[in-house]
Amino acid sequence: MTRFMWVSAFMTGLFCAGFAAVVDALTDQLMVWQVIALAALSGTLGSLFAQVVLGRSGK
């Protein structure tokens, strides 16, 4: 269980880093609320990505 948690967290982090790089490349300046919204979206998508790659579902 602990190993899965670390792998999932690492994959989520990698996804979020990539997502942030894409957002940075596409935008010049964002307002604070936009950064907060993108961070929330990134975390959510990163978590879903890790679960899909690792074959875990919420069932």
PDB file of C-alpha atoms in Angstrom, residues 8-24 38-50:
ATOM      1  CA  SER A   8       0.835   7.546  -7.357  1.00  0.00           C
ATOM      2  CA  ALA A   9       2.120  10.726  -5.703  1.00  0.00           C
ATOM      3  CA  PHE A  10       5.211  10.760  -7.917  1.00  0.00           C
ATOM      4  CA  MET A  11       3.148  10.301 -11.082  1.00  0.00           C
ATOM      5  CA  THR A  12       0.756  13.056  -9.994  1.00  0.00           C
ATOM      6  CA  GLY A  13       3.724  15.352  -9.394  1.00  0.00           C
ATOM      7  CA  LEU A  14       5.173  14.615 -12.825  1.00  0.00           C
ATOM      8  CA  PHE A  15       1.827  15.263 -14.481  1.00  0.00           C
ATOM      9  CA  CYS A  16       1.397  18.555 -12.611  1.00  0.00           C
ATOM     10  CA  ALA A  17       4.912  19.662 -13.556  1.00  0.00           C
ATOM     11  CA  GLY A  18       4.197  18.961 -17.216  1.00  0.00           C
ATOM     12  CA  PHE A  19       0.830  20.678 -16.976  1.00  0.00           C
ATOM     13  CA  ALA A  20       2.470  23.752 -15.426  1.00  0.00           C
ATOM     14  CA  ALA A  21       5.060  23.848 -18.216  1.00  0.00           C
ATOM     15  CA  VAL A  22       2.311  23.799 -20.842  1.00  0.00           C
ATOM     16  CA  VAL A  23       0.336  26.531 -19.054  1.00  0.00           C
ATOM     17  CA  ASP A  24       3.501  28.622 -18.758  1.00  0.00           C
ATOM     18  CA  LEU A  38      -5.255  25.885 -12.829  1.00  0.00           C
ATOM     19  CA  ALA A  39      -3.473  24.380  -9.819  1.00  0.00           C
ATOM     20  CA  ALA A  40      -6.711  22.692  -8.725  1.00  0.00           C
ATOM     21  CA  LEU A  41      -7.329  21.410 -12.242  1.00  0.00           C
ATOM     22  CA  SER A  42      -3.759  20.158 -12.495  1.00  0.00           C
ATOM     23  CA  GLY A  43      -3.981  18.281  -9.202  1.00  0.00           C
ATOM     24  CA  THR A  44      -7.299  16.703 -10.133  1.00  0.00           C
ATOM     25  CA  LEU A  45      -6.149  15.647 -13.595  1.00  0.00           C
ATOM     26  CA  GLY A  46      -2.818  14.443 -12.223  1.00  0.00           C
ATOM     27  CA  SER A  47      -4.551  12.239  -9.683  1.00  0.00           C
ATOM     28  CA  LEU A  48      -6.864  10.805 -12.332  1.00  0.00           C
ATOM     29  CA  PHE A  49      -3.891  10.220 -14.626  1.00  0.00           C
ATOM     30  CA  ALA A  50      -2.000   8.296 -11.939  1.00  0.00           C
TER      31      ALA A  50
END
